[in-house]
mmCIF file of C-alpha atoms and ligand atoms in Angstrom:
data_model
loop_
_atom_site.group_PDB
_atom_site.id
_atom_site.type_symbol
_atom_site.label_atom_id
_atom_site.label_comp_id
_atom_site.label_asym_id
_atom_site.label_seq_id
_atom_site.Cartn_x
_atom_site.Cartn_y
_atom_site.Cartn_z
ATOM 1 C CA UNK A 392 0.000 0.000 0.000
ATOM 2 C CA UNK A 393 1.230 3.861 -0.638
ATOM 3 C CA UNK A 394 -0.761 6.152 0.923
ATOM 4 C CA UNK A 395 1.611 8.630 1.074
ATOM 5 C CA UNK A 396 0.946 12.497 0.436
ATOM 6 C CA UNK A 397 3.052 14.963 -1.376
ATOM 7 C CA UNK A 398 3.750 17.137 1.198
ATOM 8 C CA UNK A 399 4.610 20.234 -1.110
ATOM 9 C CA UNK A 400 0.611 20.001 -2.678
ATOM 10 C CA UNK A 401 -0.679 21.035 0.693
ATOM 11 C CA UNK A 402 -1.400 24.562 1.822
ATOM 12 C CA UNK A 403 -0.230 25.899 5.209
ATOM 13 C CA UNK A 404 -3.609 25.099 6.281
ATOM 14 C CA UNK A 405 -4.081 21.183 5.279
ATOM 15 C CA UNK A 406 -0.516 20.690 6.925
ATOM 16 C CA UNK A 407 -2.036 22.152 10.214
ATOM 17 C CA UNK A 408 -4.976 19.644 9.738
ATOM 18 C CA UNK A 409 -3.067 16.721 8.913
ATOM 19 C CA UNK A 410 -0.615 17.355 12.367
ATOM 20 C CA UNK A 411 -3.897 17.655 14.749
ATOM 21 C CA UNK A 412 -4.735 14.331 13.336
ATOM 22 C CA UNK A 413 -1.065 13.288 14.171
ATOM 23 C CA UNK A 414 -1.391 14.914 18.134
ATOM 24 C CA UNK A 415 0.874 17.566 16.751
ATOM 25 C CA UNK A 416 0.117 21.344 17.307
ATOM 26 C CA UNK A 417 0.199 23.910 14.379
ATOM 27 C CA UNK A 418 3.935 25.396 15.492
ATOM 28 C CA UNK A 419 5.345 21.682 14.316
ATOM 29 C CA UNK A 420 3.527 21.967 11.472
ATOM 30 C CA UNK A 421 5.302 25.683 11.267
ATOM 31 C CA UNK A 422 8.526 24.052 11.500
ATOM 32 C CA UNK A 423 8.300 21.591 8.989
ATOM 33 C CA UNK A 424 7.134 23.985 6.125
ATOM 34 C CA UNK A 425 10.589 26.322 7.456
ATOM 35 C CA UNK A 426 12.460 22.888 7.020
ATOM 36 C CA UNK A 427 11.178 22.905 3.265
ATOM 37 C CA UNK A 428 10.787 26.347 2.055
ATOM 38 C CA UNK A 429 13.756 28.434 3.908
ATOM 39 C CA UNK A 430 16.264 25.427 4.564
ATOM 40 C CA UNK A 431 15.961 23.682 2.286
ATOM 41 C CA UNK A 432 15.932 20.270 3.735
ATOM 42 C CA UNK A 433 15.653 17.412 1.320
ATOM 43 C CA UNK A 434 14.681 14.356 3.998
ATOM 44 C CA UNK A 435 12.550 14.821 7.438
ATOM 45 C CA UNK A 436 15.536 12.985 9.180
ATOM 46 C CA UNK A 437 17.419 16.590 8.791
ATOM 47 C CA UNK A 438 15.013 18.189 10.425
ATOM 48 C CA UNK A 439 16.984 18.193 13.631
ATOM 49 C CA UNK A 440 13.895 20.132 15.770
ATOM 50 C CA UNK A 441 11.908 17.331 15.461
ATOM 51 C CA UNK A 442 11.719 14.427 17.661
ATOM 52 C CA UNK A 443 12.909 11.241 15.906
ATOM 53 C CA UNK A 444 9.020 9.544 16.380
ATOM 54 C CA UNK A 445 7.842 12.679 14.562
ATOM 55 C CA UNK A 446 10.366 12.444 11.817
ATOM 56 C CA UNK A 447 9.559 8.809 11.196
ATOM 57 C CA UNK A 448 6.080 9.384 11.346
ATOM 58 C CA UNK A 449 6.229 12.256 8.548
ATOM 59 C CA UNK A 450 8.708 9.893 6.794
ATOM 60 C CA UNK A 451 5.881 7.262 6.828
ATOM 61 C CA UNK A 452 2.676 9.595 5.811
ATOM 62 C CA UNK A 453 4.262 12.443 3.170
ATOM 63 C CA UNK A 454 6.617 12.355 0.237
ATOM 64 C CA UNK A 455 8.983 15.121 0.275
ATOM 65 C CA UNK A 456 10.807 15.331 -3.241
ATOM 66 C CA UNK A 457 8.573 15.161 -6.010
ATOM 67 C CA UNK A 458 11.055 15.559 -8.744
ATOM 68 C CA UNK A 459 14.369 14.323 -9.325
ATOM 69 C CA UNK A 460 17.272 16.179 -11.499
ATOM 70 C CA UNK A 461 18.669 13.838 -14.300
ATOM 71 C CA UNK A 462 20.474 16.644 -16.198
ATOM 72 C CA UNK A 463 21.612 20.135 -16.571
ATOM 73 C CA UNK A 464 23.032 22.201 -19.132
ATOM 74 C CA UNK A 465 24.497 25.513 -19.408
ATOM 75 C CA UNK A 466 24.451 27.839 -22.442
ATOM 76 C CA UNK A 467 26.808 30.343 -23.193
ATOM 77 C CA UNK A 468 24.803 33.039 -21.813
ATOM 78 C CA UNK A 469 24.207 31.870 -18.416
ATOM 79 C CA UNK A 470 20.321 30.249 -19.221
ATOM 80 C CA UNK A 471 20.886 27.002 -17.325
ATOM 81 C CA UNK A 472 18.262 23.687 -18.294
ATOM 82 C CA UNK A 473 16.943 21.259 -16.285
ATOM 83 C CA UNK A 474 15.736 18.104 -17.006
ATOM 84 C CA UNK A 475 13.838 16.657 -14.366
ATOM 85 C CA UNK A 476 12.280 13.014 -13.800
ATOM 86 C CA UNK A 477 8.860 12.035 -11.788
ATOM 87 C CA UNK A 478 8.605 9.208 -9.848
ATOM 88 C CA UNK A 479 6.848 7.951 -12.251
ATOM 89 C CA UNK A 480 9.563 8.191 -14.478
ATOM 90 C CA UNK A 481 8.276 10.909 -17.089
ATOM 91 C CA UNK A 482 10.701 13.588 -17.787
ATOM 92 C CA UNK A 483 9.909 17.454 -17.580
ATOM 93 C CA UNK A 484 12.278 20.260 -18.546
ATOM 94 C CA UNK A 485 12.510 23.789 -16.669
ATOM 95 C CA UNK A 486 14.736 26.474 -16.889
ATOM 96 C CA UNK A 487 16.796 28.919 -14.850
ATOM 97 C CA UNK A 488 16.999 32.640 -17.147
ATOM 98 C CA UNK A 489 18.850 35.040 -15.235
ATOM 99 C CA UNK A 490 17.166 38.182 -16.936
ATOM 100 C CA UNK A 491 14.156 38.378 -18.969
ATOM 101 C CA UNK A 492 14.186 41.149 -21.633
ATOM 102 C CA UNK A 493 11.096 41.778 -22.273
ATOM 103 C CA UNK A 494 9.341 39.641 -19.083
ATOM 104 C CA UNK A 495 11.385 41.587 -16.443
ATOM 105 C CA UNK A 496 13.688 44.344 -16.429
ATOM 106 C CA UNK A 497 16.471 43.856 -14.027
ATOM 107 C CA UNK A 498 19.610 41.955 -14.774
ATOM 108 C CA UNK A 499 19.372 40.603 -11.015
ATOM 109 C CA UNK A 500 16.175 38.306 -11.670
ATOM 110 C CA UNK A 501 16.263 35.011 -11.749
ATOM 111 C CA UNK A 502 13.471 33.744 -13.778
ATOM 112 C CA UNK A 503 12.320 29.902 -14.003
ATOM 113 C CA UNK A 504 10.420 29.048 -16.292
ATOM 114 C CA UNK A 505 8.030 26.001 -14.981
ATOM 115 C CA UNK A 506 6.332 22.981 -16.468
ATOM 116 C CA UNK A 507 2.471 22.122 -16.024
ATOM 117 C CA UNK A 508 2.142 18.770 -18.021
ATOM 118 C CA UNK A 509 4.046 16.264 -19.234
ATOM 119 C CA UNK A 510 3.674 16.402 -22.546
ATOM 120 C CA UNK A 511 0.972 18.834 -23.837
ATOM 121 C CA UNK A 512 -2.657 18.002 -25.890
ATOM 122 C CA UNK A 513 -2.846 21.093 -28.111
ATOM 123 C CA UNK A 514 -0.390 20.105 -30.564
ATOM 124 C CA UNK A 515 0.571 23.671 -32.071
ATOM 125 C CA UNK A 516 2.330 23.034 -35.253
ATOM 126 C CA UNK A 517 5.542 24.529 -34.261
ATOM 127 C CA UNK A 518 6.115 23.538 -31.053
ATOM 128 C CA UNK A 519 7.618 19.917 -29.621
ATOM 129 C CA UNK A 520 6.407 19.954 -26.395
ATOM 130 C CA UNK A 521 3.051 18.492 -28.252
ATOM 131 C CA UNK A 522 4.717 16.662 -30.728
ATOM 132 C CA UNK A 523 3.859 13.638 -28.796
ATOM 133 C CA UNK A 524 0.100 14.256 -27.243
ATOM 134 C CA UNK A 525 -0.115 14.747 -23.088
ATOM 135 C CA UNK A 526 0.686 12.007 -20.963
ATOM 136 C CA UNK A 527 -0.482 13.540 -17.652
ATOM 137 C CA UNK A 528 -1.386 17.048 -15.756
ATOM 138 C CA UNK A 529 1.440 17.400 -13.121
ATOM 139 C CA UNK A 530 0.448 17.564 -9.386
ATOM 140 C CA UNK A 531 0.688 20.627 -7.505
ATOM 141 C CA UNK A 532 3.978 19.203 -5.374
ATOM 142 C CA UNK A 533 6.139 18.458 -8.924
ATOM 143 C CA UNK A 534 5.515 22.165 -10.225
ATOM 144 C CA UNK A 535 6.306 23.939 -6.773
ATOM 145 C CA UNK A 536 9.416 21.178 -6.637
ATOM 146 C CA UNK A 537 10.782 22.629 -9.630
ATOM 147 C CA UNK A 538 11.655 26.093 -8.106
ATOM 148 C CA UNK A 539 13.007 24.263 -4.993
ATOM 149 C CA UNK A 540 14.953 22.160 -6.809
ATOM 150 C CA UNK A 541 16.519 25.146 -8.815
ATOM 151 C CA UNK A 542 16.695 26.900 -5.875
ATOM 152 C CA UNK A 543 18.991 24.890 -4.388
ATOM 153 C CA UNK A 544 20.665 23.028 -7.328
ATOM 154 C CA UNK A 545 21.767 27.101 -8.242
ATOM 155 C CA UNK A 546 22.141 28.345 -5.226
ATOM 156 C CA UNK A 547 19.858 31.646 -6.614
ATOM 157 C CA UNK A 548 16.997 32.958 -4.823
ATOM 158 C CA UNK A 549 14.638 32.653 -7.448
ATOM 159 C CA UNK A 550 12.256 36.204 -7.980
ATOM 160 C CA UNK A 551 9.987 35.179 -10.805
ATOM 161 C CA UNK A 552 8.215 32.913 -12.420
ATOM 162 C CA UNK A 553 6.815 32.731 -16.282
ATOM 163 C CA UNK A 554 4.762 29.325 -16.684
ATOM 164 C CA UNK A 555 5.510 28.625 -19.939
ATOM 165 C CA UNK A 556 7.523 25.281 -19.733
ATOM 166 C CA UNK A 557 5.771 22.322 -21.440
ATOM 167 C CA UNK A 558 2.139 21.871 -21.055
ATOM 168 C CA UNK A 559 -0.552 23.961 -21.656
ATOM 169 C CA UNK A 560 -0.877 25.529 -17.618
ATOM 170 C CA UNK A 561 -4.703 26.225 -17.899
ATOM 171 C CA UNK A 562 -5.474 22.810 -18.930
ATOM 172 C CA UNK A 563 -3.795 22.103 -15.606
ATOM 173 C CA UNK A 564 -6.047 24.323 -13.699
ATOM 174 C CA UNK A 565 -6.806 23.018 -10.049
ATOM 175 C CA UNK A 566 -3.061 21.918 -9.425
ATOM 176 C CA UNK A 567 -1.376 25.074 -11.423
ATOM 177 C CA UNK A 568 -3.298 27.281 -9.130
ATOM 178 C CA UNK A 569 -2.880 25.283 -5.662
ATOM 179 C CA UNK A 570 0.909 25.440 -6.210
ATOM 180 C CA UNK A 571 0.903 28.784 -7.434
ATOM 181 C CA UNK A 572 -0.433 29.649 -3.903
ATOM 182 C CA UNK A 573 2.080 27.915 -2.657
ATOM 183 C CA UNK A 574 4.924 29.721 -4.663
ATOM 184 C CA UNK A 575 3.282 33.028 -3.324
ATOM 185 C CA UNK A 576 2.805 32.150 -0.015
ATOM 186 C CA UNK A 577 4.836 33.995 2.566
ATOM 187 C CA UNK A 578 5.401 30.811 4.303
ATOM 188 C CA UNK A 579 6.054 29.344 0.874
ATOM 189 C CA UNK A 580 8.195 29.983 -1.863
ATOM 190 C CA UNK A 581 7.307 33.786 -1.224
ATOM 191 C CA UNK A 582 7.244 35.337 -4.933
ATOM 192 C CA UNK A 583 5.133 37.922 -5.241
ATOM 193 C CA UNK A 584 2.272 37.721 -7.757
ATOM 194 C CA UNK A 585 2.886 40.270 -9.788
ATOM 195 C CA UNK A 586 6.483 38.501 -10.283
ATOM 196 C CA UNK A 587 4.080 35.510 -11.581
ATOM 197 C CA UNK A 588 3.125 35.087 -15.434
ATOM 198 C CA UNK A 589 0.934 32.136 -16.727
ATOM 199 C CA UNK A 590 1.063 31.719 -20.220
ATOM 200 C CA UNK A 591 -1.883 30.420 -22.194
ATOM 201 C CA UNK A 592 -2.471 29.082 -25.851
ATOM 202 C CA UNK A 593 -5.944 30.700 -25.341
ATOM 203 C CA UNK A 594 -8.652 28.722 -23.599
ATOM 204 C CA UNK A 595 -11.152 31.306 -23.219
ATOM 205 C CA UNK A 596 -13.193 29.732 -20.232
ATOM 206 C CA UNK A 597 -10.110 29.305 -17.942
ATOM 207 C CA UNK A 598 -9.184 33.273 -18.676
ATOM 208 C CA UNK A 599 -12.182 34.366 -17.724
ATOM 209 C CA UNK A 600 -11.966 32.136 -14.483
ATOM 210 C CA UNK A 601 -8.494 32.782 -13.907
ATOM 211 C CA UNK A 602 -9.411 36.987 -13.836
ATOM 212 C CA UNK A 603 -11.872 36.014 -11.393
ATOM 213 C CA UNK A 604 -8.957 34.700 -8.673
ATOM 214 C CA UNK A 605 -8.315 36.957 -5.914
ATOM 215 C CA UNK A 606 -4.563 36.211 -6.731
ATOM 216 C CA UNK A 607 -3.008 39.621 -8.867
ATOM 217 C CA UNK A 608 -0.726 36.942 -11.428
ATOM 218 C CA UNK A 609 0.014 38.403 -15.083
ATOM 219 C CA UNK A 610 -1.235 36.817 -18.423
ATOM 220 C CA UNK A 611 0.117 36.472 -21.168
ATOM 221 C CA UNK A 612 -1.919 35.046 -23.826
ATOM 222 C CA UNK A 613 0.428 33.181 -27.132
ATOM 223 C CA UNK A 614 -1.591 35.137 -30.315
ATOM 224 C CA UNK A 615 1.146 34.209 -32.999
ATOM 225 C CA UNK A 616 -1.570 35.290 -36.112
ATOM 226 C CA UNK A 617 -3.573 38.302 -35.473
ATOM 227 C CA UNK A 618 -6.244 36.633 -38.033
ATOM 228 C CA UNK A 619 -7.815 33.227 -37.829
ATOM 229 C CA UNK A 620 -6.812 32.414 -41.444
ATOM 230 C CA UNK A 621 -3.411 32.783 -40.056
ATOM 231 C CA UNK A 622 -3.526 31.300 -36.339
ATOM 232 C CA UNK A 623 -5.846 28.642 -38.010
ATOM 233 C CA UNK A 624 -2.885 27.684 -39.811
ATOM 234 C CA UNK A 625 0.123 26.906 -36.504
ATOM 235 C CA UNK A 626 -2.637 26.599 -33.921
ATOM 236 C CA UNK A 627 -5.440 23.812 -34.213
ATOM 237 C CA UNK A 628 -7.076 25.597 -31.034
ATOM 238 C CA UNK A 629 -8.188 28.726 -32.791
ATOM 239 C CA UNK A 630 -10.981 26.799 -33.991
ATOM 240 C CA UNK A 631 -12.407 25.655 -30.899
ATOM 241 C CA UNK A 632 -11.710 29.038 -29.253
ATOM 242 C CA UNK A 633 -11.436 31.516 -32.556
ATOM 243 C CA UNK A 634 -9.542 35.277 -32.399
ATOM 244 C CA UNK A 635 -13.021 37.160 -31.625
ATOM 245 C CA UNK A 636 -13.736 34.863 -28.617
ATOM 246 C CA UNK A 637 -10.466 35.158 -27.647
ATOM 247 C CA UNK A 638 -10.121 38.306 -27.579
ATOM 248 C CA UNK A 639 -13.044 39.200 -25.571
ATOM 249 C CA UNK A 640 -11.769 37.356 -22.415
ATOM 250 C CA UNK A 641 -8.353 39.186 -22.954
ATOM 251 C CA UNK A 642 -10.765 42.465 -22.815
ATOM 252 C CA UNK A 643 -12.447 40.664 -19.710
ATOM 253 C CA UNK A 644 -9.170 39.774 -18.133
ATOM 254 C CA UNK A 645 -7.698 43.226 -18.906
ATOM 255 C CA UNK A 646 -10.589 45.210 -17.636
ATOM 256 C CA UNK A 647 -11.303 43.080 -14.337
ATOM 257 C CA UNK A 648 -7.326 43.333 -13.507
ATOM 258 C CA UNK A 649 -6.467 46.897 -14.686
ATOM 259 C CA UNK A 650 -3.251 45.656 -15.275
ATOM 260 C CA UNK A 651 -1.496 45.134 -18.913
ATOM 261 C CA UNK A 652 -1.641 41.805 -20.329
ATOM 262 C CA UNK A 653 0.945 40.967 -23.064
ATOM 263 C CA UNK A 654 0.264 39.221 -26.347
ATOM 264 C CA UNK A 655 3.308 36.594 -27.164
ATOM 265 C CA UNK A 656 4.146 36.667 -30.817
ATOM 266 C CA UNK A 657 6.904 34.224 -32.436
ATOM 267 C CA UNK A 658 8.023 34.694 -35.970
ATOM 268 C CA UNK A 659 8.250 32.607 -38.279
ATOM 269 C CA UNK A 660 9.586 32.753 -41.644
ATOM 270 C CA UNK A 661 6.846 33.269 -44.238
ATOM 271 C CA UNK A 662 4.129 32.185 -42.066
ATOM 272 C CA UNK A 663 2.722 35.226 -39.746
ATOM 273 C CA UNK A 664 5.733 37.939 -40.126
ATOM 274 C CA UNK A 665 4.234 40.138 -42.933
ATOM 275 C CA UNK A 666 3.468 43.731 -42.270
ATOM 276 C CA UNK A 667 -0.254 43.073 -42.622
ATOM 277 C CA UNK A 668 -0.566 40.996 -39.906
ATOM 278 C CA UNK A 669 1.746 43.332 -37.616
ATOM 279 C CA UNK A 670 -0.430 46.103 -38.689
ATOM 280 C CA UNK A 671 -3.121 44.151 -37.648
ATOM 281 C CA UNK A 672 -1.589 42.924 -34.695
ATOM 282 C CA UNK A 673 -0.928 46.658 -33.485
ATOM 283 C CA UNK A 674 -4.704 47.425 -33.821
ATOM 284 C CA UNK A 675 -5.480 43.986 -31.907
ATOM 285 C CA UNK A 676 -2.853 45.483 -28.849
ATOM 286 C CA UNK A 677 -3.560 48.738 -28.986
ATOM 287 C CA UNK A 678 -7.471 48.137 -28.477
ATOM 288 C CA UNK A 679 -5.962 45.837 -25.638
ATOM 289 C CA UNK A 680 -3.662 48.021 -24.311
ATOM 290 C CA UNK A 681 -1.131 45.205 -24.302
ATOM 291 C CA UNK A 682 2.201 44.714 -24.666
ATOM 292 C CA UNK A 683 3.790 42.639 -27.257
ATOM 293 C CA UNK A 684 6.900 40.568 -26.693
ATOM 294 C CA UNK A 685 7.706 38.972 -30.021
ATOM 295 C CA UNK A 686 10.171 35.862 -30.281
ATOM 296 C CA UNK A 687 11.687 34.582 -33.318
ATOM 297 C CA UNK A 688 11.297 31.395 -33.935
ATOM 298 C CA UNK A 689 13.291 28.604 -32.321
ATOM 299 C CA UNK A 690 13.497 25.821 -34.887
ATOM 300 C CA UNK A 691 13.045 22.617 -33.391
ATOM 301 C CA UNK A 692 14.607 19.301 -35.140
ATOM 302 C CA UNK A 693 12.358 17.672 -37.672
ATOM 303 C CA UNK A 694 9.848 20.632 -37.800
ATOM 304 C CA UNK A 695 10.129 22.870 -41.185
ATOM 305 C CA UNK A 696 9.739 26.684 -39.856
ATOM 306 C CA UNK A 697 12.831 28.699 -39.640
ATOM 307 C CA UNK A 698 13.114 32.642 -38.198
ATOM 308 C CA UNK A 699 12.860 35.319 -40.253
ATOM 309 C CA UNK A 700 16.121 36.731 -40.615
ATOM 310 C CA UNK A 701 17.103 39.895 -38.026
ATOM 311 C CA UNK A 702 15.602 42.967 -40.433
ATOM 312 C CA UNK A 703 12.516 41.159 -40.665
ATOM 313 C CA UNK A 704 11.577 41.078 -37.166
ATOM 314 C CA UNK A 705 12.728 44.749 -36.528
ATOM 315 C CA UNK A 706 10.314 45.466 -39.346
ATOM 316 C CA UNK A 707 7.718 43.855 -38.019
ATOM 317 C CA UNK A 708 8.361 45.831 -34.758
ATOM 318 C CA UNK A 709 8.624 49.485 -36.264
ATOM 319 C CA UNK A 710 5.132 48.219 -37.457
ATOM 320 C CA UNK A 711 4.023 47.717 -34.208
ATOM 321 C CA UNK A 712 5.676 50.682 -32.741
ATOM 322 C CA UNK A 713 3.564 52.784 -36.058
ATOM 323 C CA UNK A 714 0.448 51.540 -33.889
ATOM 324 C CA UNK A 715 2.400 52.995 -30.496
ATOM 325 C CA UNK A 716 2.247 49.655 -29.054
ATOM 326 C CA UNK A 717 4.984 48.773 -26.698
ATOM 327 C CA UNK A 718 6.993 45.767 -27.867
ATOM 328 C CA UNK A 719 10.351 43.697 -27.374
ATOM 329 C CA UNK A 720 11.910 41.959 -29.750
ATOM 330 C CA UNK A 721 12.922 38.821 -27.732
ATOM 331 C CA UNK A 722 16.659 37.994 -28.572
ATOM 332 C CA UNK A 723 16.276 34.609 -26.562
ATOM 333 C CA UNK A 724 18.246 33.030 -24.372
ATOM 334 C CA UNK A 725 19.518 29.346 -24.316
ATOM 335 C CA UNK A 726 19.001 28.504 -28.079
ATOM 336 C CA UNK A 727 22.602 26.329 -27.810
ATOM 337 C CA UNK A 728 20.965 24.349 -25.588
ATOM 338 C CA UNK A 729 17.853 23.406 -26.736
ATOM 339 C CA UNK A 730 16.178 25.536 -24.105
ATOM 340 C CA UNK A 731 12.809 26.315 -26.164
ATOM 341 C CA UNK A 732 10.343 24.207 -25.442
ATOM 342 C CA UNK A 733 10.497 20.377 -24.508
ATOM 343 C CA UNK A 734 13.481 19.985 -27.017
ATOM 344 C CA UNK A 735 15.628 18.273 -24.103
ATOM 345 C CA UNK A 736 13.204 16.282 -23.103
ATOM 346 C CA UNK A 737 12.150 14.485 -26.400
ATOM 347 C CA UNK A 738 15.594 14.106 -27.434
ATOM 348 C CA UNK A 739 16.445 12.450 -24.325
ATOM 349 C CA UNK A 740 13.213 10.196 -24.566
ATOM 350 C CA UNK A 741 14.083 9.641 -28.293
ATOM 351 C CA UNK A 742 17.976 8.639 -27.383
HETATM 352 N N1 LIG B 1571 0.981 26.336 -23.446
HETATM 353 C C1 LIG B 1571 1.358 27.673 -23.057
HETATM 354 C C2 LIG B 1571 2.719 27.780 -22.406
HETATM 355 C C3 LIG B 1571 3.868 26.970 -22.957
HETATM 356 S S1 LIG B 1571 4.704 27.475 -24.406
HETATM 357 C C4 LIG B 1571 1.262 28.608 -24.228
HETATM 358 O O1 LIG B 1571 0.946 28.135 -25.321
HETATM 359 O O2 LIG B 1571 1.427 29.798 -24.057
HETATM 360 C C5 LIG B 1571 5.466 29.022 -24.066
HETATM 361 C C6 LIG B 1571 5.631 29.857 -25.327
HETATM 362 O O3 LIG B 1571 6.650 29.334 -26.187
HETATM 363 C C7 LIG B 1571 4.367 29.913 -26.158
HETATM 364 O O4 LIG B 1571 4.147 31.222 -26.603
HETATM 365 C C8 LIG B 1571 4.722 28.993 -27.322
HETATM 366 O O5 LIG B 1571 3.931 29.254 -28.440
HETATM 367 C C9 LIG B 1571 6.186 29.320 -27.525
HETATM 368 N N2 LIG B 1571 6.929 28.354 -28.335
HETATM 369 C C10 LIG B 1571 6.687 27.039 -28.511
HETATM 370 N N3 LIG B 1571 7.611 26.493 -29.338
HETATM 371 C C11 LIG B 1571 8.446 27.493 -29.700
HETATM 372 C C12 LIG B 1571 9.612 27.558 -30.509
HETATM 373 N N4 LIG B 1571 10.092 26.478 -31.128
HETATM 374 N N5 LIG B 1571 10.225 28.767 -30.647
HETATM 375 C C13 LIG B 1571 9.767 29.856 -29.994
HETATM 376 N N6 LIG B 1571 8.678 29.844 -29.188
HETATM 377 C C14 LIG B 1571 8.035 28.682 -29.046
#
């Protein structure tokens, strides 16, 4: 039999709950969650505060690592990857970016960039995290593990965090916003929310829902075609939720939040980098009042789309900038190694 509980899914509260039921009071419980989110501990036997019947008692009822580091690379400029096994043996990726042009402005951030699913169902032409279908939503414990792990694998205090690792994180929705908590959580991880972006391919229900959550987190919503002809074309959920649909909940999102959401863009070579569709784009962002971070392509082995080449893109951005609509051009980090996009993992899998 394993009953056993991931210890880093449960709120402050459930912890306090699950020690009454053990005869423990609330300032154990206290303890423990300082053992985990401040020092770091990575079994209950270090946590030398405890009596040694407590420790094997917590030994016996929670798990306390929910994922396990296989692999890490460094690229030139300081992006570091992780690859990251489950118990159940699956393999995630997440990454370490010390500054995000574009996502923050500070070159002493330290942004990771999390994981939702392993695997992800919405198959977007140019991407390999979908490449092979999902295999599972992860659980609130293996998402809030990754920034631990980085955490101490680095040695950096991590201060934000974009979800937009592999998986689709609103598909995910229960566990991605119990461990978001978590990450927030002054007796958690402690990152503000406003350091906190979830990325979305666009499913309109879950927008709307997620602008309803007390929680202040930023959106940023993956457009890549300002037309359905062209989103149609990359991204087979623009016909189940279609640009106008879309769109509204970004106005509903925007509006309930008065904050500024950002659009992601990628280019691609040929496919949704002409001037018409940044013109179009501009009027889409403008109405918005959103930002615009555009990111040329990463190509991904096996998959046909290249970048544009460099005066391309800055086209494509003066076009934007015609529509005075605030935009970065993305030089991203990591390409050497393979950090877009579930690139590690599925040639690791494939190897
Ligand atoms: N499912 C979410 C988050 C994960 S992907 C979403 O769709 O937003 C994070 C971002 O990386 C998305 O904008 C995605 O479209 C983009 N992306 C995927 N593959 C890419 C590649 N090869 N090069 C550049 N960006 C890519």
């Amino acid at each position: 039999m394993n009953a056993k509980e991931d210890i880093k899914s449960l709120s402050r509260e459930e912890l306090v709950s699950r020690f009454a039921a053990l005869g423990q009071p609330a300032y154990r419980a206290d303890q423990v969650l300082q053992w985990i989110y401040e020092k770091q501990a990575d079994s209950f036997d270090q946590m030398s505060n405890l009596s040694a019947a407590l420790r094997g008692k917590l030994t016996a009822s929670f798990d306390l690592n929910a994922v396990h580091a296989l692999k890490t690379r460094n690229a030139t400029d300081t992006t570091e990857k992780f690859l990251f096994q489950l118990r159940d043996h699956s393999l995630i990726e997440t990454v370490l970016i010390p500054a995000t042009p574009g996502l923050t402005s500070s070159s002493d951030r330290h942004t990771v960039c999390v994981s939702t699913q392993v695997g992800c169902a919405f198959a977007c032409k140019f991407c390999a995290s979908g490449l092979e279908g999902v295999k599972r939503n992860l659980t609130a414990a293996e998402i809030v593990d990754q920034v631990l792990q980085i955490q101490k694998l680095s040695g950096e205090k991590v201060s934000n965090i974009v979800v937009m690792g592999m998986g689709e994180p609103l598909a995910n929705y229960n566990n991605l916003l119990r461990a978001l908590k978590i990450i927030n959580a002054p007796w958690g991880v402690g990152i503000g929310a406003r350091k906190i972006t979830v990325s979305t391919v666009g499913l309109v229900p879950r927008i709307k829902q997620l602008a309803d959550e007390p929680m202040q987190i930023r959106l940023a919503v993956s457009l890549h075609g300002a037309t359905d002809e062209v989103r149609e074309k990359i991204m087979p959920v623009n016909r189940k939720f279609p640009l106008k649909e879309l769109l509204a909940a970004c106005d509903y999102y925007a509006n309930t939040r008065k904050r500024m959401m950002t659009f992601e863009y990628i280019l691609i070579d040929g496919v949704n980098d002409s001037l018409e569709q940044a013109h179009k784009l501009g009027a889409i962002a403008k109405r918005l009042h959103a930002k615009v971070n555009l990111i040329p392509y990463n190509p991904v082995e096996g998959l046909p789309w290249k970048r544009p080449d460099r005066d391309r893109c800055k086209m494509f951005q003066h076009t934007l900038q015609s529509h005075d609509v605030t935009s970065t051009l993305r030089m991203e980090k990591g390409t050497d190694i393979n950090a877009a996009c579930g690139q590690l993992r599925l040639q690791t899998e494939r190897s």
